[in-house]
């Protein structure tokens, strides 16, 4: 079970990192250009540009020794 906790934790960290990179790309490439079009008076037919929040909270691994992950073969 401890290994499952560690695997899910690692997967969640990766997912959060991917989300935050996507948000940064959208902000720097798409949203900035959309704002420029809006400021120039271009009619986009879209609602107001929404801010994309980054995910800042990360899950906590269990602290009890019984639920901690066992080292994989070859890891120490």
mmCIF file of N, CA, C and O in Angstrom:
data_model
loop_
_atom_site.group_PDB
_atom_site.id
_atom_site.type_symbol
_atom_site.label_atom_id
_atom_site.label_comp_id
_atom_site.label_asym_id
_atom_site.label_seq_id
_atom_site.Cartn_x
_atom_site.Cartn_y
_atom_site.Cartn_z
ATOM 1 N N UNK A 1 0.818 -1.184 0.000
ATOM 2 C CA UNK A 1 0.000 0.000 0.000
ATOM 3 C C UNK A 1 0.869 1.257 0.000
ATOM 4 O O UNK A 1 0.538 2.232 -0.665
ATOM 5 N N UNK A 2 1.985 1.218 0.735
ATOM 6 C CA UNK A 2 2.889 2.363 0.767
ATOM 7 C C UNK A 2 3.410 2.710 -0.609
ATOM 8 O O UNK A 2 3.538 3.887 -0.964
ATOM 9 N N UNK A 3 3.721 1.692 -1.407
ATOM 10 C CA UNK A 3 4.201 1.942 -2.768
ATOM 11 C C UNK A 3 3.111 2.602 -3.615
ATOM 12 O O UNK A 3 3.411 3.430 -4.475
ATOM 13 N N UNK A 4 1.864 2.226 -3.376
ATOM 14 C CA UNK A 4 0.762 2.848 -4.108
ATOM 15 C C UNK A 4 0.623 4.326 -3.745
ATOM 16 O O UNK A 4 0.376 5.168 -4.610
ATOM 17 N N UNK A 5 0.785 4.653 -2.446
ATOM 18 C CA UNK A 5 0.759 6.053 -2.029
ATOM 19 C C UNK A 5 1.853 6.832 -2.749
ATOM 20 O O UNK A 5 1.622 7.920 -3.262
ATOM 21 N N UNK A 6 3.044 6.286 -2.779
ATOM 22 C CA UNK A 6 4.173 6.964 -3.422
ATOM 23 C C UNK A 6 3.932 7.136 -4.921
ATOM 24 O O UNK A 6 4.236 8.194 -5.490
ATOM 25 N N UNK A 7 3.377 6.133 -5.569
ATOM 26 C CA UNK A 7 3.118 6.209 -7.006
ATOM 27 C C UNK A 7 2.073 7.275 -7.326
ATOM 28 O O UNK A 7 2.236 8.057 -8.273
ATOM 29 N N UNK A 8 1.015 7.310 -6.539
ATOM 30 C CA UNK A 8 -0.028 8.319 -6.769
ATOM 31 C C UNK A 8 0.522 9.715 -6.483
ATOM 32 O O UNK A 8 0.267 10.666 -7.222
ATOM 33 N N UNK A 9 1.323 9.850 -5.430
ATOM 34 C CA UNK A 9 1.941 11.135 -5.094
ATOM 35 C C UNK A 9 2.824 11.617 -6.239
ATOM 36 O O UNK A 9 2.737 12.771 -6.665
ATOM 37 N N UNK A 10 3.640 10.729 -6.774
ATOM 38 C CA UNK A 10 4.523 11.084 -7.883
ATOM 39 C C UNK A 10 3.705 11.492 -9.111
ATOM 40 O O UNK A 10 4.025 12.470 -9.792
ATOM 41 N N UNK A 11 2.647 10.760 -9.380
ATOM 42 C CA UNK A 11 1.781 11.070 -10.512
ATOM 43 C C UNK A 11 1.108 12.430 -10.335
ATOM 44 O O UNK A 11 1.021 13.222 -11.278
ATOM 45 N N UNK A 12 0.634 12.724 -9.129
ATOM 46 C CA UNK A 12 0.005 14.015 -8.858
ATOM 47 C C UNK A 12 1.002 15.159 -9.016
ATOM 48 O O UNK A 12 0.661 16.211 -9.572
ATOM 49 N N UNK A 13 2.224 14.966 -8.544
ATOM 50 C CA UNK A 13 3.259 15.995 -8.715
ATOM 51 C C UNK A 13 3.500 16.266 -10.195
ATOM 52 O O UNK A 13 3.610 17.418 -10.615
ATOM 53 N N UNK A 14 3.576 15.201 -10.988
ATOM 54 C CA UNK A 14 3.772 15.357 -12.430
ATOM 55 C C UNK A 14 2.604 16.072 -13.088
ATOM 56 O O UNK A 14 2.789 16.950 -13.939
ATOM 57 N N UNK A 15 1.396 15.720 -12.678
ATOM 58 C CA UNK A 15 0.200 16.342 -13.236
ATOM 59 C C UNK A 15 0.160 17.828 -12.891
ATOM 60 O O UNK A 15 -0.128 18.664 -13.756
ATOM 61 N N UNK A 16 0.461 18.169 -11.650
ATOM 62 C CA UNK A 16 0.476 19.574 -11.236
ATOM 63 C C UNK A 16 1.540 20.339 -12.011
ATOM 64 O O UNK A 16 1.294 21.444 -12.492
ATOM 65 N N UNK A 17 2.712 19.757 -12.178
ATOM 66 C CA UNK A 17 3.777 20.406 -12.949
ATOM 67 C C UNK A 17 3.364 20.641 -14.389
ATOM 68 O O UNK A 17 3.590 21.712 -14.949
ATOM 69 N N UNK A 18 2.730 19.641 -14.994
ATOM 70 C CA UNK A 18 2.254 19.781 -16.378
ATOM 71 C C UNK A 18 1.183 20.858 -16.485
ATOM 72 O O UNK A 18 1.168 21.642 -17.435
ATOM 73 N N UNK A 19 0.253 20.901 -15.523
ATOM 74 C CA UNK A 19 -0.795 21.923 -15.526
ATOM 75 C C UNK A 19 -0.169 23.316 -15.442
ATOM 76 O O UNK A 19 -0.524 24.211 -16.206
ATOM 77 N N UNK A 20 0.763 23.488 -14.504
ATOM 78 C CA UNK A 20 1.370 24.802 -14.326
ATOM 79 C C UNK A 20 2.159 25.234 -15.556
ATOM 80 O O UNK A 20 2.133 26.409 -15.926
ATOM 81 N N UNK A 21 2.835 24.314 -16.231
ATOM 82 C CA UNK A 21 3.540 24.651 -17.470
ATOM 83 C C UNK A 21 2.546 25.066 -18.557
ATOM 84 O O UNK A 21 2.775 26.023 -19.299
ATOM 85 N N UNK A 22 1.421 24.354 -18.648
ATOM 86 C CA UNK A 22 0.394 24.694 -19.627
ATOM 87 C C UNK A 22 -0.184 26.085 -19.354
ATOM 88 O O UNK A 22 -0.368 26.876 -20.277
ATOM 89 N N UNK A 23 -0.456 26.384 -18.092
ATOM 90 C CA UNK A 23 -0.969 27.705 -17.724
ATOM 91 C C UNK A 23 0.032 28.783 -18.126
ATOM 92 O O UNK A 23 -0.336 29.798 -18.721
ATOM 93 N N UNK A 24 1.311 28.568 -17.838
ATOM 94 C CA UNK A 24 2.330 29.548 -18.197
ATOM 95 C C UNK A 24 2.399 29.748 -19.700
ATOM 96 O O UNK A 24 2.526 30.882 -20.177
ATOM 97 N N UNK A 25 2.323 28.671 -20.472
ATOM 98 C CA UNK A 25 2.344 28.786 -21.928
ATOM 99 C C UNK A 25 1.122 29.543 -22.430
ATOM 100 O O UNK A 25 1.238 30.408 -23.303
ATOM 101 N N UNK A 26 -0.040 29.219 -21.905
ATOM 102 C CA UNK A 26 -1.269 29.893 -22.330
ATOM 103 C C UNK A 26 -1.200 31.376 -22.000
ATOM 104 O O UNK A 26 -1.570 32.223 -22.818
ATOM 105 N N UNK A 27 -0.720 31.703 -20.800
ATOM 106 C CA UNK A 27 -0.612 33.101 -20.402
ATOM 107 C C UNK A 27 0.347 33.857 -21.314
ATOM 108 O O UNK A 27 0.050 34.962 -21.761
ATOM 109 N N UNK A 28 1.499 33.266 -21.601
ATOM 110 C CA UNK A 28 2.514 34.003 -22.363
ATOM 111 C C UNK A 28 2.230 34.032 -23.858
ATOM 112 O O UNK A 28 2.593 34.988 -24.532
ATOM 113 N N UNK A 29 1.578 33.024 -24.379
ATOM 114 C CA UNK A 29 1.386 32.949 -25.829
ATOM 115 C C UNK A 29 -0.014 33.322 -26.285
ATOM 116 O O UNK A 29 -0.184 34.045 -27.254
ATOM 117 N N UNK A 30 -1.013 32.822 -25.609
ATOM 118 C CA UNK A 30 -2.388 32.985 -26.091
ATOM 119 C C UNK A 30 -3.067 34.198 -25.453
ATOM 120 O O UNK A 30 -3.568 35.084 -26.149
ATOM 121 N N UNK A 31 -3.078 34.240 -24.143
ATOM 122 C CA UNK A 31 -3.825 35.278 -23.445
ATOM 123 C C UNK A 31 -3.242 36.657 -23.724
ATOM 124 O O UNK A 31 -3.982 37.618 -23.948
ATOM 125 N N UNK A 32 -1.933 36.782 -23.765
ATOM 126 C CA UNK A 32 -1.339 38.094 -24.025
ATOM 127 C C UNK A 32 -1.736 38.606 -25.406
ATOM 128 O O UNK A 32 -2.029 39.789 -25.583
ATOM 129 N N UNK A 33 -1.781 37.724 -26.387
ATOM 130 C CA UNK A 33 -2.196 38.132 -27.736
ATOM 131 C C UNK A 33 -3.689 38.451 -27.781
ATOM 132 O O UNK A 33 -4.118 39.392 -28.454
ATOM 133 N N UNK A 34 -4.495 37.674 -27.072
ATOM 134 C CA UNK A 34 -5.938 37.951 -27.033
ATOM 135 C C UNK A 34 -6.200 39.309 -26.396
ATOM 136 O O UNK A 34 -7.063 40.063 -26.860
ATOM 137 N N UNK A 35 -5.461 39.651 -25.362
ATOM 138 C CA UNK A 35 -5.613 40.966 -24.729
ATOM 139 C C UNK A 35 -5.244 42.075 -25.710
ATOM 140 O O UNK A 35 -5.894 43.119 -25.754
ATOM 141 N N UNK A 36 -4.183 41.846 -26.470
ATOM 142 C CA UNK A 36 -3.753 42.839 -27.440
ATOM 143 C C UNK A 36 -4.860 43.081 -28.483
ATOM 144 O O UNK A 36 -5.155 44.222 -28.821
ATOM 145 N N UNK A 37 -5.457 42.001 -28.989
ATOM 146 C CA UNK A 37 -6.567 42.137 -29.939
ATOM 147 C C UNK A 37 -7.730 42.894 -29.303
ATOM 148 O O UNK A 37 -8.328 43.782 -29.919
ATOM 149 N N UNK A 38 -8.064 42.528 -28.076
ATOM 150 C CA UNK A 38 -9.171 43.198 -27.374
ATOM 151 C C UNK A 38 -8.871 44.680 -27.225
ATOM 152 O O UNK A 38 -9.729 45.533 -27.479
ATOM 153 N N UNK A 39 -7.640 45.015 -26.821
ATOM 154 C CA UNK A 39 -7.264 46.410 -26.618
ATOM 155 C C UNK A 39 -7.291 47.211 -27.919
ATOM 156 O O UNK A 39 -7.487 48.426 -27.901
ATOM 157 N N UNK A 40 -7.082 46.526 -29.032
ATOM 158 C CA UNK A 40 -7.141 47.192 -30.333
ATOM 159 C C UNK A 40 -8.570 47.308 -30.863
ATOM 160 O O UNK A 40 -8.795 47.861 -31.934
ATOM 161 N N UNK A 41 -9.528 46.759 -30.120
ATOM 162 C CA UNK A 41 -10.929 46.862 -30.494
ATOM 163 C C UNK A 41 -11.431 45.732 -31.370
ATOM 164 O O UNK A 41 -12.521 45.826 -31.930
ATOM 165 N N UNK A 42 -10.665 44.690 -31.503
ATOM 166 C CA UNK A 42 -11.104 43.554 -32.317
ATOM 167 C C UNK A 42 -12.258 42.842 -31.620
ATOM 168 O O UNK A 42 -12.196 42.568 -30.430
ATOM 169 N N UNK A 43 -13.294 42.550 -32.361
ATOM 170 C CA UNK A 43 -14.446 41.818 -31.818
ATOM 171 C C UNK A 43 -14.144 40.332 -31.924
ATOM 172 O O UNK A 43 -13.956 39.806 -33.013
ATOM 173 N N UNK A 44 -14.050 39.675 -30.792
ATOM 174 C CA UNK A 44 -13.733 38.255 -30.801
ATOM 175 C C UNK A 44 -14.966 37.389 -30.616
ATOM 176 O O UNK A 44 -14.941 36.212 -30.929
ATOM 177 N N UNK A 45 -16.041 37.962 -30.080
ATOM 178 C CA UNK A 45 -17.238 37.174 -29.812
ATOM 179 C C UNK A 45 -17.082 36.329 -28.561
ATOM 180 O O UNK A 45 -17.951 35.542 -28.221
ATOM 181 N N UNK A 46 -15.979 36.484 -27.866
ATOM 182 C CA UNK A 46 -15.730 35.716 -26.648
ATOM 183 C C UNK A 46 -16.059 36.558 -25.421
ATOM 184 O O UNK A 46 -16.057 37.781 -25.476
ATOM 185 N N UNK A 47 -16.330 35.884 -24.341
ATOM 186 C CA UNK A 47 -16.511 36.578 -23.068
ATOM 187 C C UNK A 47 -15.171 37.141 -22.625
ATOM 188 O O UNK A 47 -14.153 36.951 -23.274
ATOM 189 N N UNK A 48 -15.187 37.781 -21.499
ATOM 190 C CA UNK A 48 -13.962 38.337 -20.931
ATOM 191 C C UNK A 48 -12.911 37.240 -20.775
ATOM 192 O O UNK A 48 -13.235 36.084 -20.531
ATOM 193 N N UNK A 49 -11.666 37.612 -20.944
ATOM 194 C CA UNK A 49 -10.564 36.661 -20.822
ATOM 195 C C UNK A 49 -10.449 36.233 -19.357
ATOM 196 O O UNK A 49 -10.385 37.063 -18.463
ATOM 197 N N UNK A 50 -10.473 34.948 -19.134
ATOM 198 C CA UNK A 50 -10.424 34.409 -17.777
ATOM 199 C C UNK A 50 -8.983 34.083 -17.395
ATOM 200 O O UNK A 50 -8.216 33.605 -18.218
ATOM 201 N N UNK A 51 -8.648 34.354 -16.149
ATOM 202 C CA UNK A 51 -7.323 34.011 -15.647
ATOM 203 C C UNK A 51 -7.279 32.510 -15.348
ATOM 204 O O UNK A 51 -8.216 31.952 -14.801
ATOM 205 N N UNK A 52 -6.188 31.867 -15.716
ATOM 206 C CA UNK A 52 -6.003 30.446 -15.431
ATOM 207 C C UNK A 52 -5.156 30.311 -14.169
ATOM 208 O O UNK A 52 -4.008 30.733 -14.158
ATOM 209 N N UNK A 53 -5.717 29.732 -13.122
ATOM 210 C CA UNK A 53 -4.950 29.621 -11.876
ATOM 211 C C UNK A 53 -3.949 28.474 -11.922
ATOM 212 O O UNK A 53 -4.215 27.433 -12.518
ATOM 213 N N UNK A 54 -2.782 28.699 -11.330
ATOM 214 C CA UNK A 54 -1.833 27.610 -11.171
ATOM 215 C C UNK A 54 -2.258 26.795 -9.954
ATOM 216 O O UNK A 54 -2.922 27.299 -9.061
ATOM 217 N N UNK A 55 -1.865 25.544 -9.942
ATOM 218 C CA UNK A 55 -2.134 24.686 -8.796
ATOM 219 C C UNK A 55 -0.921 24.774 -7.882
ATOM 220 O O UNK A 55 0.193 24.449 -8.283
ATOM 221 N N UNK A 56 -1.130 25.239 -6.668
ATOM 222 C CA UNK A 56 -0.011 25.448 -5.760
ATOM 223 C C UNK A 56 0.072 24.375 -4.678
ATOM 224 O O UNK A 56 1.149 24.095 -4.170
ATOM 225 N N UNK A 57 -1.040 23.781 -4.317
ATOM 226 C CA UNK A 57 -1.052 22.803 -3.229
ATOM 227 C C UNK A 57 -0.646 21.429 -3.743
ATOM 228 O O UNK A 57 -1.077 20.999 -4.794
ATOM 229 N N UNK A 58 0.208 20.776 -2.994
ATOM 230 C CA UNK A 58 0.611 19.419 -3.317
ATOM 231 C C UNK A 58 0.134 18.478 -2.219
ATOM 232 O O UNK A 58 0.072 18.858 -1.058
ATOM 233 N N UNK A 59 -0.203 17.255 -2.567
ATOM 234 C CA UNK A 59 -0.645 16.298 -1.556
ATOM 235 C C UNK A 59 0.503 15.917 -0.625
ATOM 236 O O UNK A 59 1.670 16.028 -0.988
ATOM 237 N N UNK A 60 0.153 15.478 0.537
ATOM 238 C CA UNK A 60 1.138 15.070 1.534
ATOM 239 C C UNK A 60 1.211 13.552 1.578
ATOM 240 O O UNK A 60 0.190 12.877 1.559
ATOM 241 N N UNK A 61 2.424 13.028 1.618
ATOM 242 C CA UNK A 61 2.590 11.591 1.804
ATOM 243 C C UNK A 61 2.266 11.230 3.246
ATOM 244 O O UNK A 61 2.479 12.036 4.146
ATOM 245 N N UNK A 62 1.769 10.039 3.463
ATOM 246 C CA UNK A 62 1.520 9.602 4.843
ATOM 247 C C UNK A 62 2.825 9.629 5.639
ATOM 248 O O UNK A 62 3.892 9.326 5.112
ATOM 249 N N UNK A 63 2.729 9.998 6.908
ATOM 250 C CA UNK A 63 3.937 10.079 7.724
ATOM 251 C C UNK A 63 4.203 8.807 8.527
ATOM 252 O O UNK A 63 5.316 8.600 8.999
ATOM 253 N N UNK A 64 3.201 7.968 8.675
ATOM 254 C CA UNK A 64 3.413 6.744 9.455
ATOM 255 C C UNK A 64 4.320 5.784 8.687
ATOM 256 O O UNK A 64 4.200 5.622 7.475
ATOM 257 N N UNK A 65 5.214 5.164 9.401
ATOM 258 C CA UNK A 65 6.189 4.258 8.790
ATOM 259 C C UNK A 65 5.501 3.100 8.063
ATOM 260 O O UNK A 65 6.001 2.623 7.053
ATOM 261 N N UNK A 66 4.336 2.686 8.552
ATOM 262 C CA UNK A 66 3.643 1.558 7.949
ATOM 263 C C UNK A 66 3.128 1.874 6.538
ATOM 264 O O UNK A 66 2.930 0.981 5.737
ATOM 265 N N UNK A 67 2.901 3.129 6.247
ATOM 266 C CA UNK A 67 2.342 3.503 4.953
ATOM 267 C C UNK A 67 3.377 4.109 4.003
ATOM 268 O O UNK A 67 3.047 4.452 2.886
ATOM 269 N N UNK A 68 4.599 4.249 4.459
ATOM 270 C CA UNK A 68 5.643 4.784 3.581
ATOM 271 C C UNK A 68 6.020 3.737 2.550
ATOM 272 O O UNK A 68 5.920 2.537 2.783
ATOM 273 N N UNK A 69 6.487 4.212 1.416
ATOM 274 C CA UNK A 69 6.840 3.307 0.308
ATOM 275 C C UNK A 69 8.079 2.496 0.655
ATOM 276 O O UNK A 69 8.993 2.980 1.299
ATOM 277 N N UNK A 70 8.075 1.268 0.190
ATOM 278 C CA UNK A 70 9.258 0.442 0.313
ATOM 279 C C UNK A 70 10.196 0.786 -0.827
ATOM 280 O O UNK A 70 9.747 1.074 -1.953
ATOM 281 N N UNK A 71 11.514 0.771 -0.626
ATOM 282 C CA UNK A 71 12.424 1.077 -1.726
ATOM 283 C C UNK A 71 12.296 0.034 -2.829
ATOM 284 O O UNK A 71 12.115 -1.146 -2.570
ATOM 285 N N UNK A 72 12.342 0.517 -4.079
ATOM 286 C CA UNK A 72 12.323 -0.382 -5.226
ATOM 287 C C UNK A 72 13.635 -1.172 -5.270
ATOM 288 O O UNK A 72 14.617 -0.773 -4.670
ATOM 289 N N UNK A 73 13.643 -2.265 -6.003
ATOM 290 C CA UNK A 73 14.857 -3.067 -6.142
ATOM 291 C C UNK A 73 15.961 -2.195 -6.720
ATOM 292 O O UNK A 73 15.779 -1.515 -7.710
ATOM 293 N N UNK A 74 17.118 -2.158 -6.064
ATOM 294 C CA UNK A 74 18.234 -1.369 -6.526
ATOM 295 C C UNK A 74 18.271 0.047 -5.967
ATOM 296 O O UNK A 74 19.206 0.766 -6.161
ATOM 297 N N UNK A 75 17.196 0.484 -5.266
ATOM 298 C CA UNK A 75 17.177 1.806 -4.653
ATOM 299 C C UNK A 75 17.515 1.673 -3.174
ATOM 300 O O UNK A 75 17.215 0.687 -2.541
ATOM 301 N N UNK A 76 18.114 2.683 -2.630
ATOM 302 C CA UNK A 76 18.399 2.721 -1.189
ATOM 303 C C UNK A 76 18.027 4.053 -0.609
ATOM 304 O O UNK A 76 17.980 5.030 -1.175
#
